[in-house]
Amino acid sequence: MQSAQAPAAHQAWSTGEPPTVTPATRAAGLATGSSFQDTQEIMRGLGYFILVDDSEIDEARVLLATRAHALAEGAGPAALAGLLADHRAGKLVSRHCVMPVTGGNADTNELASLVR
């Protein structure tokens, strides 16, 4: 999963070339403007790669906060946002999954955005 507002890794995965983009995502942990050769080699084994909009990441963050009582940094809910996007598209292949959720890097602006 990656923010559609910072698609460098997705572009590298789909084209095989490391692009340079200007990230515009609110998810600081996903705000990379380039991809690297080592990362590309790892990503070649992926069956598919999901881009999610920042609004979908925000929705997943609120869901984590209200349902799981878990505070997550901007990048943390990206996996959940991707799972929700797949579910809406009818692509969910299993009812069971494991996903990492990180929160240690959440700054006060990110946490305050949950209330807005």
mmCIF file of the C-alpha atoms, coordinates in Angstrom:
data_MODEL
# 
_entry.id   MODEL 
# 
loop_
_atom_site.group_PDB 
_atom_site.id 
_atom_site.type_symbol 
_atom_site.label_atom_id 
_atom_site.label_alt_id 
_atom_site.label_comp_id 
_atom_site.label_asym_id 
_atom_site.label_entity_id 
_atom_site.label_seq_id 
_atom_site.pdbx_PDB_ins_code 
_atom_site.Cartn_x 
_atom_site.Cartn_y 
_atom_site.Cartn_z 
_atom_site.occupancy 
_atom_site.B_iso_or_equiv 
_atom_site.pdbx_formal_charge 
_atom_site.auth_seq_id 
_atom_site.auth_comp_id 
_atom_site.auth_asym_id 
_atom_site.auth_atom_id 
_atom_site.pdbx_PDB_model_num 
ATOM 1   C CA . MET A 1 1   ? 0.000   0.000   0.000   1.00 0.00 ? 1   MET A CA 1 
ATOM 2   C CA . GLN A 1 2   ? 1.144   3.485   -0.743  1.00 0.00 ? 2   GLN A CA 1 
ATOM 3   C CA . SER A 1 3   ? -0.418  6.920   -0.770  1.00 0.00 ? 3   SER A CA 1 
ATOM 4   C CA . ALA A 1 4   ? -1.554  8.003   -4.217  1.00 0.00 ? 4   ALA A CA 1 
ATOM 5   C CA . GLN A 1 5   ? -0.165  11.421  -3.262  1.00 0.00 ? 5   GLN A CA 1 
ATOM 6   C CA . ALA A 1 6   ? 3.381   9.943   -3.056  1.00 0.00 ? 6   ALA A CA 1 
ATOM 7   C CA . PRO A 1 7   ? 3.461   7.147   -5.666  1.00 0.00 ? 7   PRO A CA 1 
ATOM 8   C CA . ALA A 1 8   ? 7.226   6.736   -6.211  1.00 0.00 ? 8   ALA A CA 1 
ATOM 9   C CA . ALA A 1 9   ? 7.409   3.101   -5.089  1.00 0.00 ? 9   ALA A CA 1 
ATOM 10  C CA . HIS A 1 10  ? 4.250   2.175   -7.012  1.00 0.00 ? 10  HIS A CA 1 
ATOM 11  C CA . GLN A 1 11  ? 5.596   3.770   -10.177 1.00 0.00 ? 11  GLN A CA 1 
ATOM 12  C CA . ALA A 1 12  ? 8.913   1.940   -9.734  1.00 0.00 ? 12  ALA A CA 1 
ATOM 13  C CA . TRP A 1 13  ? 7.061   -1.340  -9.233  1.00 0.00 ? 13  TRP A CA 1 
ATOM 14  C CA . SER A 1 14  ? 4.853   -0.872  -12.304 1.00 0.00 ? 14  SER A CA 1 
ATOM 15  C CA . THR A 1 15  ? 7.519   0.471   -14.683 1.00 0.00 ? 15  THR A CA 1 
ATOM 16  C CA . GLY A 1 16  ? 10.732  -1.054  -13.311 1.00 0.00 ? 16  GLY A CA 1 
ATOM 17  C CA . GLU A 1 17  ? 12.373  2.372   -13.320 1.00 0.00 ? 17  GLU A CA 1 
ATOM 18  C CA . PRO A 1 18  ? 13.064  4.497   -10.213 1.00 0.00 ? 18  PRO A CA 1 
ATOM 19  C CA . PRO A 1 19  ? 11.048  7.707   -10.635 1.00 0.00 ? 19  PRO A CA 1 
ATOM 20  C CA . THR A 1 20  ? 11.359  10.973  -8.784  1.00 0.00 ? 20  THR A CA 1 
ATOM 21  C CA . VAL A 1 21  ? 8.071   12.508  -7.686  1.00 0.00 ? 21  VAL A CA 1 
ATOM 22  C CA . THR A 1 22  ? 7.090   15.371  -5.412  1.00 0.00 ? 22  THR A CA 1 
ATOM 23  C CA . PRO A 1 23  ? 5.214   13.794  -2.513  1.00 0.00 ? 23  PRO A CA 1 
ATOM 24  C CA . ALA A 1 24  ? 2.057   15.604  -1.400  1.00 0.00 ? 24  ALA A CA 1 
ATOM 25  C CA . THR A 1 25  ? 0.763   13.120  1.157   1.00 0.00 ? 25  THR A CA 1 
ATOM 26  C CA . ARG A 1 26  ? -0.229  13.956  4.722   1.00 0.00 ? 26  ARG A CA 1 
ATOM 27  C CA . ALA A 1 27  ? 1.173   10.567  5.808   1.00 0.00 ? 27  ALA A CA 1 
ATOM 28  C CA . ALA A 1 28  ? 4.733   11.547  6.705   1.00 0.00 ? 28  ALA A CA 1 
ATOM 29  C CA . GLY A 1 29  ? 5.964   7.948   6.750   1.00 0.00 ? 29  GLY A CA 1 
ATOM 30  C CA . LEU A 1 30  ? 4.863   7.508   3.129   1.00 0.00 ? 30  LEU A CA 1 
ATOM 31  C CA . ALA A 1 31  ? 6.176   10.843  1.850   1.00 0.00 ? 31  ALA A CA 1 
ATOM 32  C CA . THR A 1 32  ? 9.036   9.559   -0.253  1.00 0.00 ? 32  THR A CA 1 
ATOM 33  C CA . GLY A 1 33  ? 9.876   11.110  -3.574  1.00 0.00 ? 33  GLY A CA 1 
ATOM 34  C CA . SER A 1 34  ? 11.996  8.307   -4.990  1.00 0.00 ? 34  SER A CA 1 
ATOM 35  C CA . SER A 1 35  ? 12.474  4.562   -5.034  1.00 0.00 ? 35  SER A CA 1 
ATOM 36  C CA . PHE A 1 36  ? 15.698  2.646   -4.742  1.00 0.00 ? 36  PHE A CA 1 
ATOM 37  C CA . GLN A 1 37  ? 17.100  -0.354  -6.594  1.00 0.00 ? 37  GLN A CA 1 
ATOM 38  C CA . ASP A 1 38  ? 17.158  -2.622  -3.511  1.00 0.00 ? 38  ASP A CA 1 
ATOM 39  C CA . THR A 1 39  ? 13.517  -1.824  -2.809  1.00 0.00 ? 39  THR A CA 1 
ATOM 40  C CA . GLN A 1 40  ? 12.578  -2.473  -6.437  1.00 0.00 ? 40  GLN A CA 1 
ATOM 41  C CA . GLU A 1 41  ? 14.165  -5.912  -6.319  1.00 0.00 ? 41  GLU A CA 1 
ATOM 42  C CA . ILE A 1 42  ? 12.097  -6.820  -3.263  1.00 0.00 ? 42  ILE A CA 1 
ATOM 43  C CA . MET A 1 43  ? 8.909   -5.431  -4.810  1.00 0.00 ? 43  MET A CA 1 
ATOM 44  C CA . ARG A 1 44  ? 9.267   -7.451  -8.022  1.00 0.00 ? 44  ARG A CA 1 
ATOM 45  C CA . GLY A 1 45  ? 7.783   -10.425 -6.169  1.00 0.00 ? 45  GLY A CA 1 
ATOM 46  C CA . LEU A 1 46  ? 4.563   -8.585  -5.331  1.00 0.00 ? 46  LEU A CA 1 
ATOM 47  C CA . GLY A 1 47  ? 1.422   -9.846  -7.035  1.00 0.00 ? 47  GLY A CA 1 
ATOM 48  C CA . TYR A 1 48  ? -0.141  -6.414  -6.902  1.00 0.00 ? 48  TYR A CA 1 
ATOM 49  C CA . PHE A 1 49  ? 0.439   -3.041  -5.272  1.00 0.00 ? 49  PHE A CA 1 
ATOM 50  C CA . ILE A 1 50  ? -2.377  -0.848  -3.995  1.00 0.00 ? 50  ILE A CA 1 
ATOM 51  C CA . LEU A 1 51  ? -2.448  2.938   -4.129  1.00 0.00 ? 51  LEU A CA 1 
ATOM 52  C CA . VAL A 1 52  ? -4.797  4.528   -1.597  1.00 0.00 ? 52  VAL A CA 1 
ATOM 53  C CA . ASP A 1 53  ? -5.833  8.146   -1.358  1.00 0.00 ? 53  ASP A CA 1 
ATOM 54  C CA . ASP A 1 54  ? -4.953  10.156  1.741   1.00 0.00 ? 54  ASP A CA 1 
ATOM 55  C CA . SER A 1 55  ? -8.675  10.384  2.533   1.00 0.00 ? 55  SER A CA 1 
ATOM 56  C CA . GLU A 1 56  ? -8.806  6.558   2.623   1.00 0.00 ? 56  GLU A CA 1 
ATOM 57  C CA . ILE A 1 57  ? -5.811  6.522   4.975   1.00 0.00 ? 57  ILE A CA 1 
ATOM 58  C CA . ASP A 1 58  ? -7.543  9.097   7.186   1.00 0.00 ? 58  ASP A CA 1 
ATOM 59  C CA . GLU A 1 59  ? -10.695 6.968   7.222   1.00 0.00 ? 59  GLU A CA 1 
ATOM 60  C CA . ALA A 1 60  ? -8.666  3.915   8.277   1.00 0.00 ? 60  ALA A CA 1 
ATOM 61  C CA . ARG A 1 61  ? -6.918  5.937   10.995  1.00 0.00 ? 61  ARG A CA 1 
ATOM 62  C CA . VAL A 1 62  ? -10.253 7.050   12.432  1.00 0.00 ? 62  VAL A CA 1 
ATOM 63  C CA . LEU A 1 63  ? -11.530 3.467   12.270  1.00 0.00 ? 63  LEU A CA 1 
ATOM 64  C CA . LEU A 1 64  ? -8.472  2.264   14.194  1.00 0.00 ? 64  LEU A CA 1 
ATOM 65  C CA . ALA A 1 65  ? -8.899  5.005   16.797  1.00 0.00 ? 65  ALA A CA 1 
ATOM 66  C CA . THR A 1 66  ? -12.629 4.511   17.314  1.00 0.00 ? 66  THR A CA 1 
ATOM 67  C CA . ARG A 1 67  ? -12.957 0.732   16.967  1.00 0.00 ? 67  ARG A CA 1 
ATOM 68  C CA . ALA A 1 68  ? -9.575  -0.626  18.048  1.00 0.00 ? 68  ALA A CA 1 
ATOM 69  C CA . HIS A 1 69  ? -8.635  2.279   20.351  1.00 0.00 ? 69  HIS A CA 1 
ATOM 70  C CA . ALA A 1 70  ? -5.259  2.414   18.626  1.00 0.00 ? 70  ALA A CA 1 
ATOM 71  C CA . LEU A 1 71  ? -3.487  5.634   17.688  1.00 0.00 ? 71  LEU A CA 1 
ATOM 72  C CA . ALA A 1 72  ? -1.569  5.307   14.451  1.00 0.00 ? 72  ALA A CA 1 
ATOM 73  C CA . GLU A 1 73  ? 0.795   7.619   12.634  1.00 0.00 ? 73  GLU A CA 1 
ATOM 74  C CA . GLY A 1 74  ? -0.139  8.591   9.084   1.00 0.00 ? 74  GLY A CA 1 
ATOM 75  C CA . ALA A 1 75  ? 1.550   5.606   7.448   1.00 0.00 ? 75  ALA A CA 1 
ATOM 76  C CA . GLY A 1 76  ? 0.266   3.117   10.027  1.00 0.00 ? 76  GLY A CA 1 
ATOM 77  C CA . PRO A 1 77  ? -3.287  2.773   8.693   1.00 0.00 ? 77  PRO A CA 1 
ATOM 78  C CA . ALA A 1 78  ? -2.183  2.432   5.049   1.00 0.00 ? 78  ALA A CA 1 
ATOM 79  C CA . ALA A 1 79  ? -2.443  -1.363  5.171   1.00 0.00 ? 79  ALA A CA 1 
ATOM 80  C CA . LEU A 1 80  ? -5.971  -1.156  6.589   1.00 0.00 ? 80  LEU A CA 1 
ATOM 81  C CA . ALA A 1 81  ? -6.887  1.436   3.948   1.00 0.00 ? 81  ALA A CA 1 
ATOM 82  C CA . GLY A 1 82  ? -5.692  -0.978  1.249   1.00 0.00 ? 82  GLY A CA 1 
ATOM 83  C CA . LEU A 1 83  ? -7.662  -3.874  2.742   1.00 0.00 ? 83  LEU A CA 1 
ATOM 84  C CA . LEU A 1 84  ? -10.794 -1.727  2.891   1.00 0.00 ? 84  LEU A CA 1 
ATOM 85  C CA . ALA A 1 85  ? -10.270 -0.633  -0.729  1.00 0.00 ? 85  ALA A CA 1 
ATOM 86  C CA . ASP A 1 86  ? -9.909  -4.264  -1.811  1.00 0.00 ? 86  ASP A CA 1 
ATOM 87  C CA . HIS A 1 87  ? -12.997 -5.230  0.180   1.00 0.00 ? 87  HIS A CA 1 
ATOM 88  C CA . ARG A 1 88  ? -15.062 -2.477  -1.476  1.00 0.00 ? 88  ARG A CA 1 
ATOM 89  C CA . ALA A 1 89  ? -13.826 -3.638  -4.884  1.00 0.00 ? 89  ALA A CA 1 
ATOM 90  C CA . GLY A 1 90  ? -14.723 -7.265  -4.100  1.00 0.00 ? 90  GLY A CA 1 
ATOM 91  C CA . LYS A 1 91  ? -11.067 -8.331  -4.275  1.00 0.00 ? 91  LYS A CA 1 
ATOM 92  C CA . LEU A 1 92  ? -10.617 -9.574  -0.719  1.00 0.00 ? 92  LEU A CA 1 
ATOM 93  C CA . VAL A 1 93  ? -9.332  -13.122 -1.039  1.00 0.00 ? 93  VAL A CA 1 
ATOM 94  C CA . SER A 1 94  ? -9.325  -14.128 2.643   1.00 0.00 ? 94  SER A CA 1 
ATOM 95  C CA . ARG A 1 95  ? -11.157 -13.239 5.809   1.00 0.00 ? 95  ARG A CA 1 
ATOM 96  C CA . HIS A 1 96  ? -7.955  -13.615 7.816   1.00 0.00 ? 96  HIS A CA 1 
ATOM 97  C CA . CYS A 1 97  ? -4.943  -11.371 7.563   1.00 0.00 ? 97  CYS A CA 1 
ATOM 98  C CA . VAL A 1 98  ? -2.207  -9.765  9.603   1.00 0.00 ? 98  VAL A CA 1 
ATOM 99  C CA . MET A 1 99  ? -1.130  -6.174  9.121   1.00 0.00 ? 99  MET A CA 1 
ATOM 100 C CA . PRO A 1 100 ? 1.361   -3.979  10.910  1.00 0.00 ? 100 PRO A CA 1 
ATOM 101 C CA . VAL A 1 101 ? 0.073   -0.770  12.475  1.00 0.00 ? 101 VAL A CA 1 
ATOM 102 C CA . THR A 1 102 ? 2.632   1.743   13.632  1.00 0.00 ? 102 THR A CA 1 
ATOM 103 C CA . GLY A 1 103 ? 2.094   4.807   15.766  1.00 0.00 ? 103 GLY A CA 1 
ATOM 104 C CA . GLY A 1 104 ? 5.319   5.829   17.432  1.00 0.00 ? 104 GLY A CA 1 
ATOM 105 C CA . ASN A 1 105 ? 6.016   8.623   14.967  1.00 0.00 ? 105 ASN A CA 1 
ATOM 106 C CA . ALA A 1 106 ? 2.609   10.309  15.156  1.00 0.00 ? 106 ALA A CA 1 
ATOM 107 C CA . ASP A 1 107 ? 3.094   13.999  15.808  1.00 0.00 ? 107 ASP A CA 1 
ATOM 108 C CA . THR A 1 108 ? 0.578   16.348  17.402  1.00 0.00 ? 108 THR A CA 1 
ATOM 109 C CA . ASN A 1 109 ? -0.692  17.618  14.024  1.00 0.00 ? 109 ASN A CA 1 
ATOM 110 C CA . GLU A 1 110 ? -1.432  14.074  12.852  1.00 0.00 ? 110 GLU A CA 1 
ATOM 111 C CA . LEU A 1 111 ? -3.237  13.221  16.080  1.00 0.00 ? 111 LEU A CA 1 
ATOM 112 C CA . ALA A 1 112 ? -5.177  16.494  16.038  1.00 0.00 ? 112 ALA A CA 1 
ATOM 113 C CA . SER A 1 113 ? -6.387  15.689  12.514  1.00 0.00 ? 113 SER A CA 1 
ATOM 114 C CA . LEU A 1 114 ? -8.353  12.764  13.972  1.00 0.00 ? 114 LEU A CA 1 
ATOM 115 C CA . VAL A 1 115 ? -10.599 15.233  15.744  1.00 0.00 ? 115 VAL A CA 1 
ATOM 116 C CA . ARG A 1 116 ? -11.149 17.412  12.667  1.00 0.00 ? 116 ARG A CA 1 
# 
